[in-house]
């Protein structure tokens, strides 16, 4: 159902911890996309992996917010708002999967856009504020 393995050096925010989390989130999303393409994988198994992605994303969001606040990023509030929207969307997908009503094609579209948008539109513009 697709593949997000697009990591390249131009995506780096020049912070090894943040980059590592981005890479891990992309790898987990790739795994989920592969699972979505298999009709025999039950929704509750997908819910488990979605929850793992949501948990890592929550840690990632906290790290970014801490760095942006410490470095006085002028767009911190906007960054936090976008992160909250992404987190809410992930939790909605978890709930849908737990309820056995997962729209697999729509989730694949979401995953394909979510990480790329996060990297390109949200994090790269503020990478000068993501240093330790």
Short mmCIF file of C-alpha atoms in Angstrom, two decimals:
data_model
loop_
_atom_site.label_atom_id
_atom_site.label_comp_id
_atom_site.label_asym_id
_atom_site.label_seq_id
_atom_site.Cartn_x
_atom_site.Cartn_y
_atom_site.Cartn_z
CA UNK A 1 0.00 0.00 0.00
CA UNK A 2 2.87 2.38 -0.37
CA UNK A 3 6.18 3.18 1.20
CA UNK A 4 7.53 6.17 3.10
CA UNK A 5 11.19 5.21 2.97
CA UNK A 6 12.17 8.60 1.70
CA UNK A 7 14.62 9.67 4.38
CA UNK A 8 17.44 11.68 2.90
CA UNK A 9 19.96 14.10 4.37
CA UNK A 10 17.93 17.10 3.21
CA UNK A 11 15.26 16.11 5.79
CA UNK A 12 17.71 16.50 8.65
CA UNK A 13 16.92 19.16 11.23
CA UNK A 14 20.56 18.92 12.36
CA UNK A 15 19.65 17.36 15.70
CA UNK A 16 20.54 13.67 15.95
CA UNK A 17 17.83 12.83 18.50
CA UNK A 18 15.06 14.51 16.51
CA UNK A 19 16.30 13.01 13.23
CA UNK A 20 16.44 9.56 14.82
CA UNK A 21 12.84 9.88 15.96
CA UNK A 22 11.78 11.03 12.49
CA UNK A 23 13.50 8.00 10.95
CA UNK A 24 11.88 5.66 13.47
CA UNK A 25 8.42 7.17 12.92
CA UNK A 26 8.88 6.75 9.17
CA UNK A 27 10.00 3.12 9.60
CA UNK A 28 7.03 2.32 11.84
CA UNK A 29 4.68 4.02 9.37
CA UNK A 30 6.24 1.94 6.56
CA UNK A 31 5.60 -1.21 8.58
CA UNK A 32 1.99 -0.18 9.16
CA UNK A 33 1.53 0.57 5.45
CA UNK A 34 2.81 -2.93 4.66
CA UNK A 35 0.38 -4.42 7.18
CA UNK A 36 -2.50 -2.42 5.70
CA UNK A 37 -1.91 -4.16 2.39
CA UNK A 38 -2.44 -7.56 3.98
CA UNK A 39 -6.12 -8.36 4.34
CA UNK A 40 -5.48 -11.03 6.97
CA UNK A 41 -3.99 -8.64 9.54
CA UNK A 42 -6.81 -7.94 12.01
CA UNK A 43 -7.68 -4.38 12.94
CA UNK A 44 -6.68 -4.95 16.59
CA UNK A 45 -3.10 -5.77 15.48
CA UNK A 46 -3.08 -2.58 13.43
CA UNK A 47 -4.39 -0.70 16.47
CA UNK A 48 -1.43 -1.94 18.50
CA UNK A 49 1.11 -0.66 15.96
CA UNK A 50 -0.83 2.58 15.57
CA UNK A 51 -0.67 3.06 19.34
CA UNK A 52 3.10 2.51 19.27
CA UNK A 53 3.39 5.18 16.57
CA UNK A 54 1.17 7.52 18.60
CA UNK A 55 3.30 6.95 21.72
CA UNK A 56 6.57 7.65 19.91
CA UNK A 57 4.97 10.69 18.30
CA UNK A 58 3.98 11.99 21.75
CA UNK A 59 7.60 11.67 22.96
CA UNK A 60 8.79 13.29 19.77
CA UNK A 61 6.34 16.18 20.18
CA UNK A 62 7.50 16.78 23.76
CA UNK A 63 11.15 16.83 22.70
CA UNK A 64 10.50 19.27 19.87
CA UNK A 65 8.38 21.55 22.07
CA UNK A 66 11.08 21.58 24.73
CA UNK A 67 13.79 22.48 22.23
CA UNK A 68 11.68 25.10 20.47
CA UNK A 69 10.72 26.73 23.78
CA UNK A 70 14.30 26.69 25.07
CA UNK A 71 15.52 28.29 21.85
CA UNK A 72 12.70 30.86 21.78
CA UNK A 73 11.14 29.79 18.49
CA UNK A 74 8.69 32.50 17.42
CA UNK A 75 6.32 29.93 15.88
CA UNK A 76 6.20 27.59 18.90
CA UNK A 77 2.43 27.97 19.37
CA UNK A 78 1.75 27.14 15.71
CA UNK A 79 4.10 24.14 15.90
CA UNK A 80 2.33 22.88 19.02
CA UNK A 81 -1.09 23.35 17.40
CA UNK A 82 -0.06 21.30 14.36
CA UNK A 83 1.48 18.63 16.59
CA UNK A 84 -1.75 18.41 18.61
CA UNK A 85 -3.76 17.98 15.41
CA UNK A 86 -1.48 15.15 14.29
CA UNK A 87 -1.68 13.49 17.71
CA UNK A 88 -5.48 13.73 17.72
CA UNK A 89 -5.65 12.22 14.25
CA UNK A 90 -3.43 9.31 15.31
CA UNK A 91 -5.61 8.66 18.37
CA UNK A 92 -8.72 8.73 16.18
CA UNK A 93 -7.14 6.09 13.93
CA UNK A 94 -6.29 3.99 16.99
CA UNK A 95 -9.91 4.18 18.16
CA UNK A 96 -11.20 3.30 14.70
CA UNK A 97 -8.91 0.27 14.52
CA UNK A 98 -9.84 -0.85 18.05
CA UNK A 99 -13.49 -0.61 17.07
CA UNK A 100 -12.94 -2.84 14.05
CA UNK A 101 -14.02 -0.10 11.66
CA UNK A 102 -10.65 0.82 10.16
CA UNK A 103 -10.76 2.50 6.76
CA UNK A 104 -7.45 1.08 5.53
CA UNK A 105 -7.17 3.08 2.28
CA UNK A 106 -7.88 6.34 4.13
CA UNK A 107 -5.31 5.48 6.82
CA UNK A 108 -2.74 4.78 4.09
CA UNK A 109 -3.39 8.22 2.60
CA UNK A 110 -3.09 9.84 6.03
CA UNK A 111 0.21 8.10 6.79
CA UNK A 112 1.61 9.03 3.40
CA UNK A 113 0.98 12.71 4.02
CA UNK A 114 1.46 12.97 7.79
CA UNK A 115 5.21 12.38 8.18
CA UNK A 116 6.20 14.13 4.99
CA UNK A 117 4.15 17.20 5.95
CA UNK A 118 5.55 17.09 9.45
CA UNK A 119 9.10 17.08 8.16
CA UNK A 120 8.87 19.49 5.24
CA UNK A 121 6.21 21.94 6.36
CA UNK A 122 6.55 21.88 10.15
CA UNK A 123 10.09 20.97 11.21
CA UNK A 124 12.45 22.07 8.46
CA UNK A 125 11.31 25.72 8.68
CA UNK A 126 12.22 25.76 12.40
CA UNK A 127 15.33 23.58 12.36
CA UNK A 128 17.48 26.47 13.57
CA UNK A 129 15.48 26.31 16.82
CA UNK A 130 15.74 22.52 17.25
CA UNK A 131 19.33 22.46 18.46
CA UNK A 132 20.27 21.15 21.90
#
